[in-house]
Amino acid sequence: MKSKSTIIVELQSEIYALISTINKLYEQYQKGRLNIDFFQKAYKTSMQDLIRLNLYLRKKGIKLTKIVKEGNFIKDYNRAIQIMNTFSNRNLQINLEMPYYRKNSRYNKILENSALYLPGITSEITSSFITLMDALKLGSPTGSDYIINMFSSLEHHIRKFPGLDVIYKKINKLHNHTLKNLTSLQQNSNYREGLVDHIYNVFKEFQTMLNLEI
């Protein structure tokens, strides 16, 4: 069995490879050497792997910042994060529904016993959170059924992520509370505003769990 220090060194190499890939892809794309379709697919895969690695490290109580700093590649890492933030701010429409898994990658060998298999990605959950909050703020013209369905959809996406049990329980509790207060949901704007506040707090907690910033 590999020691913790050996695994950390291997993960450090994997993290550096991923951020280098993101940086190089962006550089080549900016120079016009990559078409948009190829860039989106390759960028999506690298970003997903980086997010999964971050979730795995959090689960094991290992700080990503420590690995990056000990590897002396903070500058390269921050550049990759800036690129990711740039595309997030531009709302680049990349389909992040199903990640690409490489059966023989070093990453899978390192995590083969971790049960870290994520069939979804953050945009699905983020989109569900935002849609649900918007529907509550505006008041759904289709009544409470739409809101209830949005809760179910959000729960479905959250369940795809191992390690988000706390997030799921909080959303499920709000969902159940809503089911018991359908009249208030339909007629009481203050009740809906309170729900939005609670959902937003859970959303911020979800974002914090996936935070990649140093």
PDB file of C-alpha atoms in Angstrom:
ATOM      1  CA  MET A   1       0.000   0.000   0.000  1.00  0.00           C
ATOM      2  CA  LYS A   2       1.278   3.451  -0.896  1.00  0.00           C
ATOM      3  CA  SER A   3       2.105   5.865   1.884  1.00  0.00           C
ATOM      4  CA  LYS A   4       0.232   9.154   2.254  1.00  0.00           C
ATOM      5  CA  SER A   5       3.340  11.106   1.261  1.00  0.00           C
ATOM      6  CA  THR A   6       3.733   9.041  -1.913  1.00  0.00           C
ATOM      7  CA  ILE A   7       0.094   9.599  -2.861  1.00  0.00           C
ATOM      8  CA  ILE A   8       0.452  13.347  -2.242  1.00  0.00           C
ATOM      9  CA  VAL A   9       3.496  13.495  -4.526  1.00  0.00           C
ATOM     10  CA  GLU A  10       1.575  11.659  -7.241  1.00  0.00           C
ATOM     11  CA  LEU A  11      -1.431  13.937  -6.816  1.00  0.00           C
ATOM     12  CA  GLN A  12       0.883  16.942  -6.940  1.00  0.00           C
ATOM     13  CA  SER A  13       2.182  15.745 -10.302  1.00  0.00           C
ATOM     14  CA  GLU A  14      -1.360  15.238 -11.539  1.00  0.00           C
ATOM     15  CA  ILE A  15      -2.443  18.710 -10.414  1.00  0.00           C
ATOM     16  CA  TYR A  16       0.535  20.294 -12.146  1.00  0.00           C
ATOM     17  CA  ALA A  17      -0.194  18.349 -15.330  1.00  0.00           C
ATOM     18  CA  LEU A  18      -3.821  19.515 -15.283  1.00  0.00           C
ATOM     19  CA  ILE A  19      -3.055  23.196 -14.748  1.00  0.00           C
ATOM     20  CA  SER A  20      -0.342  23.059 -17.411  1.00  0.00           C
ATOM     21  CA  THR A  21      -2.860  21.558 -19.819  1.00  0.00           C
ATOM     22  CA  ILE A  22      -5.403  24.299 -19.088  1.00  0.00           C
ATOM     23  CA  ASN A  23      -2.780  27.021 -19.562  1.00  0.00           C
ATOM     24  CA  LYS A  24      -1.409  25.537 -22.774  1.00  0.00           C
ATOM     25  CA  LEU A  25      -4.852  24.933 -24.234  1.00  0.00           C
ATOM     26  CA  TYR A  26      -5.823  28.535 -23.593  1.00  0.00           C
ATOM     27  CA  GLU A  27      -2.563  29.822 -25.069  1.00  0.00           C
ATOM     28  CA  GLN A  28      -3.014  27.793 -28.235  1.00  0.00           C
ATOM     29  CA  TYR A  29      -6.669  28.780 -28.485  1.00  0.00           C
ATOM     30  CA  GLN A  30      -5.781  32.471 -28.149  1.00  0.00           C
ATOM     31  CA  LYS A  31      -3.266  32.072 -30.975  1.00  0.00           C
ATOM     32  CA  GLY A  32      -5.945  30.539 -33.202  1.00  0.00           C
ATOM     33  CA  ARG A  33      -4.265  27.146 -33.345  1.00  0.00           C
ATOM     34  CA  LEU A  34      -7.231  25.295 -31.837  1.00  0.00           C
ATOM     35  CA  ASN A  35     -10.829  25.395 -33.010  1.00  0.00           C
ATOM     36  CA  ILE A  36     -13.532  26.165 -30.484  1.00  0.00           C
ATOM     37  CA  ASP A  37     -14.997  22.636 -30.383  1.00  0.00           C
ATOM     38  CA  PHE A  38     -11.678  20.956 -29.604  1.00  0.00           C
ATOM     39  CA  PHE A  39     -10.754  23.604 -27.066  1.00  0.00           C
ATOM     40  CA  GLN A  40     -14.092  23.327 -25.235  1.00  0.00           C
ATOM     41  CA  LYS A  41     -13.914  19.536 -24.956  1.00  0.00           C
ATOM     42  CA  ALA A  42     -10.289  19.460 -23.815  1.00  0.00           C
ATOM     43  CA  TYR A  43     -10.755  22.385 -21.420  1.00  0.00           C
ATOM     44  CA  LYS A  44     -13.892  20.804 -19.967  1.00  0.00           C
ATOM     45  CA  THR A  45     -12.104  17.523 -19.227  1.00  0.00           C
ATOM     46  CA  SER A  46      -9.153  19.184 -17.510  1.00  0.00           C
ATOM     47  CA  MET A  47     -11.385  21.467 -15.449  1.00  0.00           C
ATOM     48  CA  GLN A  48     -13.554  18.568 -14.315  1.00  0.00           C
ATOM     49  CA  ASP A  49     -10.518  16.544 -13.246  1.00  0.00           C
ATOM     50  CA  LEU A  50      -9.186  19.494 -11.266  1.00  0.00           C
ATOM     51  CA  ILE A  51     -12.510  19.926  -9.472  1.00  0.00           C
ATOM     52  CA  ARG A  52     -12.709  16.199  -8.695  1.00  0.00           C
ATOM     53  CA  LEU A  53      -9.178  16.243  -7.316  1.00  0.00           C
ATOM     54  CA  ASN A  54     -10.083  19.175  -5.092  1.00  0.00           C
ATOM     55  CA  LEU A  55     -13.137  17.314  -3.766  1.00  0.00           C
ATOM     56  CA  TYR A  56     -11.049  14.205  -3.129  1.00  0.00           C
ATOM     57  CA  LEU A  57      -8.418  16.172  -1.207  1.00  0.00           C
ATOM     58  CA  ARG A  58     -11.083  17.865   0.930  1.00  0.00           C
ATOM     59  CA  LYS A  59     -12.565  14.473   1.721  1.00  0.00           C
ATOM     60  CA  LYS A  60      -9.151  13.281   2.902  1.00  0.00           C
ATOM     61  CA  GLY A  61      -8.449  16.437   4.894  1.00  0.00           C
ATOM     62  CA  ILE A  62      -5.630  17.549   2.598  1.00  0.00           C
ATOM     63  CA  LYS A  63      -5.444  21.194   1.550  1.00  0.00           C
ATOM     64  CA  LEU A  64      -5.000  21.820  -2.155  1.00  0.00           C
ATOM     65  CA  THR A  65      -3.203  25.058  -1.308  1.00  0.00           C
ATOM     66  CA  LYS A  66      -0.556  23.137   0.624  1.00  0.00           C
ATOM     67  CA  ILE A  67       0.151  20.825  -2.308  1.00  0.00           C
ATOM     68  CA  VAL A  68       0.358  23.730  -4.753  1.00  0.00           C
ATOM     69  CA  LYS A  69       2.644  25.770  -2.505  1.00  0.00           C
ATOM     70  CA  GLU A  70       4.934  22.841  -1.728  1.00  0.00           C
ATOM     71  CA  GLY A  71       5.179  22.158  -5.452  1.00  0.00           C
ATOM     72  CA  ASN A  72       6.210  25.771  -6.112  1.00  0.00           C
ATOM     73  CA  PHE A  73       3.743  26.264  -8.968  1.00  0.00           C
ATOM     74  CA  ILE A  74       1.401  28.830  -7.433  1.00  0.00           C
ATOM     75  CA  LYS A  75       1.887  31.208 -10.375  1.00  0.00           C
ATOM     76  CA  ASP A  76       0.869  28.559 -12.927  1.00  0.00           C
ATOM     77  CA  TYR A  77      -2.055  27.475 -10.747  1.00  0.00           C
ATOM     78  CA  ASN A  78      -3.380  31.006 -10.302  1.00  0.00           C
ATOM     79  CA  ARG A  79      -3.174  31.549 -14.068  1.00  0.00           C
ATOM     80  CA  ALA A  80      -5.281  28.424 -14.654  1.00  0.00           C
ATOM     81  CA  ILE A  81      -7.845  29.607 -12.076  1.00  0.00           C
ATOM     82  CA  GLN A  82      -7.986  33.018 -13.787  1.00  0.00           C
ATOM     83  CA  ILE A  83      -8.697  31.293 -17.094  1.00  0.00           C
ATOM     84  CA  MET A  84     -11.495  29.271 -15.480  1.00  0.00           C
ATOM     85  CA  ASN A  85     -12.947  32.414 -13.907  1.00  0.00           C
ATOM     86  CA  THR A  86     -12.741  34.231 -17.244  1.00  0.00           C
ATOM     87  CA  PHE A  87     -14.852  31.619 -18.974  1.00  0.00           C
ATOM     88  CA  SER A  88     -17.251  31.494 -16.033  1.00  0.00           C
ATOM     89  CA  ASN A  89     -17.732  35.269 -16.246  1.00  0.00           C
ATOM     90  CA  ARG A  90     -18.267  35.087 -19.990  1.00  0.00           C
ATOM     91  CA  ASN A  91     -20.864  32.380 -19.428  1.00  0.00           C
ATOM     92  CA  LEU A  92     -19.180  30.220 -22.049  1.00  0.00           C
ATOM     93  CA  GLN A  93     -21.683  27.543 -22.970  1.00  0.00           C
ATOM     94  CA  ILE A  94     -19.823  24.294 -22.507  1.00  0.00           C
ATOM     95  CA  ASN A  95     -21.857  21.167 -21.934  1.00  0.00           C
ATOM     96  CA  LEU A  96     -20.633  19.883 -18.578  1.00  0.00           C
ATOM     97  CA  GLU A  97     -23.232  17.195 -18.068  1.00  0.00           C
ATOM     98  CA  MET A  98     -21.159  14.047 -18.468  1.00  0.00           C
ATOM     99  CA  PRO A  99     -17.436  14.074 -17.731  1.00  0.00           C
ATOM    100  CA  TYR A 100     -14.970  12.043 -19.733  1.00  0.00           C
ATOM    101  CA  TYR A 101     -13.285   9.223 -17.821  1.00  0.00           C
ATOM    102  CA  ARG A 102      -9.942   7.833 -18.916  1.00  0.00           C
ATOM    103  CA  LYS A 103      -9.758   4.231 -17.763  1.00  0.00           C
ATOM    104  CA  ASN A 104      -5.974   4.008 -17.671  1.00  0.00           C
ATOM    105  CA  SER A 105      -5.085   7.516 -16.473  1.00  0.00           C
ATOM    106  CA  ARG A 106      -2.708   8.017 -13.545  1.00  0.00           C
ATOM    107  CA  TYR A 107      -5.532   9.892 -11.864  1.00  0.00           C
ATOM    108  CA  ASN A 108      -7.827   6.876 -11.827  1.00  0.00           C
ATOM    109  CA  LYS A 109      -5.056   4.609 -10.524  1.00  0.00           C
ATOM    110  CA  ILE A 110      -4.361   6.952  -7.631  1.00  0.00           C
ATOM    111  CA  LEU A 111      -8.054   7.204  -6.735  1.00  0.00           C
ATOM    112  CA  GLU A 112      -9.113   3.681  -7.626  1.00  0.00           C
ATOM    113  CA  ASN A 113     -10.256   2.963  -4.055  1.00  0.00           C
ATOM    114  CA  SER A 114     -11.742   6.373  -3.330  1.00  0.00           C
ATOM    115  CA  ALA A 115     -15.171   5.808  -4.907  1.00  0.00           C
ATOM    116  CA  LEU A 116     -14.779   9.305  -6.314  1.00  0.00           C
ATOM    117  CA  TYR A 117     -16.938   8.978  -9.408  1.00  0.00           C
ATOM    118  CA  LEU A 118     -18.835  12.108 -10.372  1.00  0.00           C
ATOM    119  CA  PRO A 119     -21.305  11.707 -13.224  1.00  0.00           C
ATOM    120  CA  GLY A 120     -22.248  15.386 -13.065  1.00  0.00           C
ATOM    121  CA  ILE A 121     -20.502  18.726 -12.749  1.00  0.00           C
ATOM    122  CA  THR A 122     -20.965  22.018 -10.968  1.00  0.00           C
ATOM    123  CA  SER A 123     -22.893  23.816 -13.703  1.00  0.00           C
ATOM    124  CA  GLU A 124     -25.853  21.430 -13.339  1.00  0.00           C
ATOM    125  CA  ILE A 125     -26.199  22.119  -9.635  1.00  0.00           C
ATOM    126  CA  THR A 126     -25.513  25.842 -10.018  1.00  0.00           C
ATOM    127  CA  SER A 127     -28.146  26.126 -12.740  1.00  0.00           C
ATOM    128  CA  SER A 128     -30.713  24.289 -10.609  1.00  0.00           C
ATOM    129  CA  PHE A 129     -30.019  26.523  -7.609  1.00  0.00           C
ATOM    130  CA  ILE A 130     -30.393  29.707  -9.663  1.00  0.00           C
ATOM    131  CA  THR A 131     -33.521  28.529 -11.490  1.00  0.00           C
ATOM    132  CA  LEU A 132     -35.192  27.561  -8.214  1.00  0.00           C
ATOM    133  CA  MET A 133     -34.362  30.878  -6.545  1.00  0.00           C
ATOM    134  CA  ASP A 134     -35.520  32.872  -9.579  1.00  0.00           C
ATOM    135  CA  ALA A 135     -38.805  30.967  -9.682  1.00  0.00           C
ATOM    136  CA  LEU A 136     -39.416  31.717  -5.996  1.00  0.00           C
ATOM    137  CA  LYS A 137     -38.555  35.397  -6.392  1.00  0.00           C
ATOM    138  CA  LEU A 138     -40.739  35.923  -9.450  1.00  0.00           C
ATOM    139  CA  GLY A 139     -43.559  33.594  -8.458  1.00  0.00           C
ATOM    140  CA  SER A 140     -44.106  30.734 -10.860  1.00  0.00           C
ATOM    141  CA  PRO A 141     -47.079  31.247 -13.215  1.00  0.00           C
ATOM    142  CA  THR A 142     -47.609  27.473 -13.216  1.00  0.00           C
ATOM    143  CA  GLY A 143     -48.159  27.377  -9.461  1.00  0.00           C
ATOM    144  CA  SER A 144     -46.421  25.335  -6.778  1.00  0.00           C
ATOM    145  CA  ASP A 145     -45.891  22.240  -8.939  1.00  0.00           C
ATOM    146  CA  TYR A 146     -43.039  23.922 -10.817  1.00  0.00           C
ATOM    147  CA  ILE A 147     -41.281  24.876  -7.576  1.00  0.00           C
ATOM    148  CA  ILE A 148     -41.635  21.355  -6.165  1.00  0.00           C
ATOM    149  CA  ASN A 149     -40.273  19.865  -9.386  1.00  0.00           C
ATOM    150  CA  MET A 150     -37.309  22.244  -9.247  1.00  0.00           C
ATOM    151  CA  PHE A 151     -36.535  21.088  -5.710  1.00  0.00           C
ATOM    152  CA  SER A 152     -36.602  17.482  -6.917  1.00  0.00           C
ATOM    153  CA  SER A 153     -34.343  18.324  -9.846  1.00  0.00           C
ATOM    154  CA  LEU A 154     -31.827  20.057  -7.571  1.00  0.00           C
ATOM    155  CA  GLU A 155     -31.801  17.099  -5.185  1.00  0.00           C
ATOM    156  CA  HIS A 156     -31.243  14.752  -8.121  1.00  0.00           C
ATOM    157  CA  HIS A 157     -28.165  16.672  -9.284  1.00  0.00           C
ATOM    158  CA  ILE A 158     -26.732  17.006  -5.778  1.00  0.00           C
ATOM    159  CA  ARG A 159     -27.001  13.252  -5.212  1.00  0.00           C
ATOM    160  CA  LYS A 160     -24.601  12.748  -8.132  1.00  0.00           C
ATOM    161  CA  PHE A 161     -21.764  14.196  -6.056  1.00  0.00           C
ATOM    162  CA  PRO A 162     -20.215  12.036  -3.310  1.00  0.00           C
ATOM    163  CA  GLY A 163     -19.373  14.181  -0.325  1.00  0.00           C
ATOM    164  CA  LEU A 164     -22.318  16.574  -0.641  1.00  0.00           C
ATOM    165  CA  ASP A 165     -24.503  14.808   1.926  1.00  0.00           C
ATOM    166  CA  VAL A 166     -24.786  17.911   4.113  1.00  0.00           C
ATOM    167  CA  ILE A 167     -25.892  20.019   1.146  1.00  0.00           C
ATOM    168  CA  TYR A 168     -28.452  17.398   0.124  1.00  0.00           C
ATOM    169  CA  LYS A 169     -29.911  17.126   3.642  1.00  0.00           C
ATOM    170  CA  LYS A 170     -30.348  20.891   3.907  1.00  0.00           C
ATOM    171  CA  ILE A 171     -32.089  21.139   0.527  1.00  0.00           C
ATOM    172  CA  ASN A 172     -34.228  18.098   1.295  1.00  0.00           C
ATOM    173  CA  LYS A 173     -35.291  19.669   4.605  1.00  0.00           C
ATOM    174  CA  LEU A 174     -36.339  22.856   2.780  1.00  0.00           C
ATOM    175  CA  HIS A 175     -38.133  20.761   0.177  1.00  0.00           C
ATOM    176  CA  ASN A 176     -40.113  18.875   2.821  1.00  0.00           C
ATOM    177  CA  HIS A 177     -40.957  22.096   4.639  1.00  0.00           C
ATOM    178  CA  THR A 178     -42.287  23.528   1.380  1.00  0.00           C
ATOM    179  CA  LEU A 179     -44.455  20.461   0.781  1.00  0.00           C
ATOM    180  CA  LYS A 180     -46.066  21.046   4.177  1.00  0.00           C
ATOM    181  CA  ASN A 181     -46.692  24.723   3.438  1.00  0.00           C
ATOM    182  CA  LEU A 182     -48.054  24.769  -0.130  1.00  0.00           C
ATOM    183  CA  THR A 183     -50.608  27.455   0.650  1.00  0.00           C
ATOM    184  CA  SER A 184     -47.908  29.783   1.971  1.00  0.00           C
ATOM    185  CA  LEU A 185     -45.765  28.951  -1.041  1.00  0.00           C
ATOM    186  CA  GLN A 186     -48.552  30.026  -3.384  1.00  0.00           C
ATOM    187  CA  GLN A 187     -49.907  33.043  -1.516  1.00  0.00           C
ATOM    188  CA  ASN A 188     -47.237  34.404   0.822  1.00  0.00           C
ATOM    189  CA  SER A 189     -44.411  36.371  -0.785  1.00  0.00           C
ATOM    190  CA  ASN A 190     -42.611  36.715   2.564  1.00  0.00           C
ATOM    191  CA  TYR A 191     -42.530  32.936   2.881  1.00  0.00           C
ATOM    192  CA  ARG A 192     -41.013  32.632  -0.601  1.00  0.00           C
ATOM    193  CA  GLU A 193     -38.424  35.307   0.172  1.00  0.00           C
ATOM    194  CA  GLY A 194     -37.448  33.425   3.320  1.00  0.00           C
ATOM    195  CA  LEU A 195     -37.022  30.256   1.302  1.00  0.00           C
ATOM    196  CA  VAL A 196     -34.784  32.092  -1.155  1.00  0.00           C
ATOM    197  CA  ASP A 197     -32.583  33.290   1.707  1.00  0.00           C
ATOM    198  CA  HIS A 198     -32.205  29.766   3.067  1.00  0.00           C
ATOM    199  CA  ILE A 199     -31.519  28.296  -0.376  1.00  0.00           C
ATOM    200  CA  TYR A 200     -28.976  31.017  -1.118  1.00  0.00           C
ATOM    201  CA  ASN A 201     -27.095  30.200   2.093  1.00  0.00           C
ATOM    202  CA  VAL A 202     -26.905  26.530   1.075  1.00  0.00           C
ATOM    203  CA  PHE A 203     -25.790  27.591  -2.407  1.00  0.00           C
ATOM    204  CA  LYS A 204     -22.943  29.654  -0.928  1.00  0.00           C
ATOM    205  CA  GLU A 205     -21.930  26.681   1.199  1.00  0.00           C
ATOM    206  CA  PHE A 206     -21.861  24.521  -1.940  1.00  0.00           C
ATOM    207  CA  GLN A 207     -19.666  27.076  -3.712  1.00  0.00           C
ATOM    208  CA  THR A 208     -17.298  27.184  -0.743  1.00  0.00           C
ATOM    209  CA  MET A 209     -16.918  23.404  -0.814  1.00  0.00           C
ATOM    210  CA  LEU A 210     -15.824  23.561  -4.463  1.00  0.00           C
ATOM    211  CA  ASN A 211     -13.696  26.660  -4.059  1.00  0.00           C
ATOM    212  CA  LEU A 212     -10.364  26.340  -5.893  1.00  0.00           C
ATOM    213  CA  GLU A 213      -8.963  29.746  -5.028  1.00  0.00           C
ATOM    214  CA  ILE A 214      -5.766  30.140  -3.014  1.00  0.00           C
TER     215      ILE A 214
END
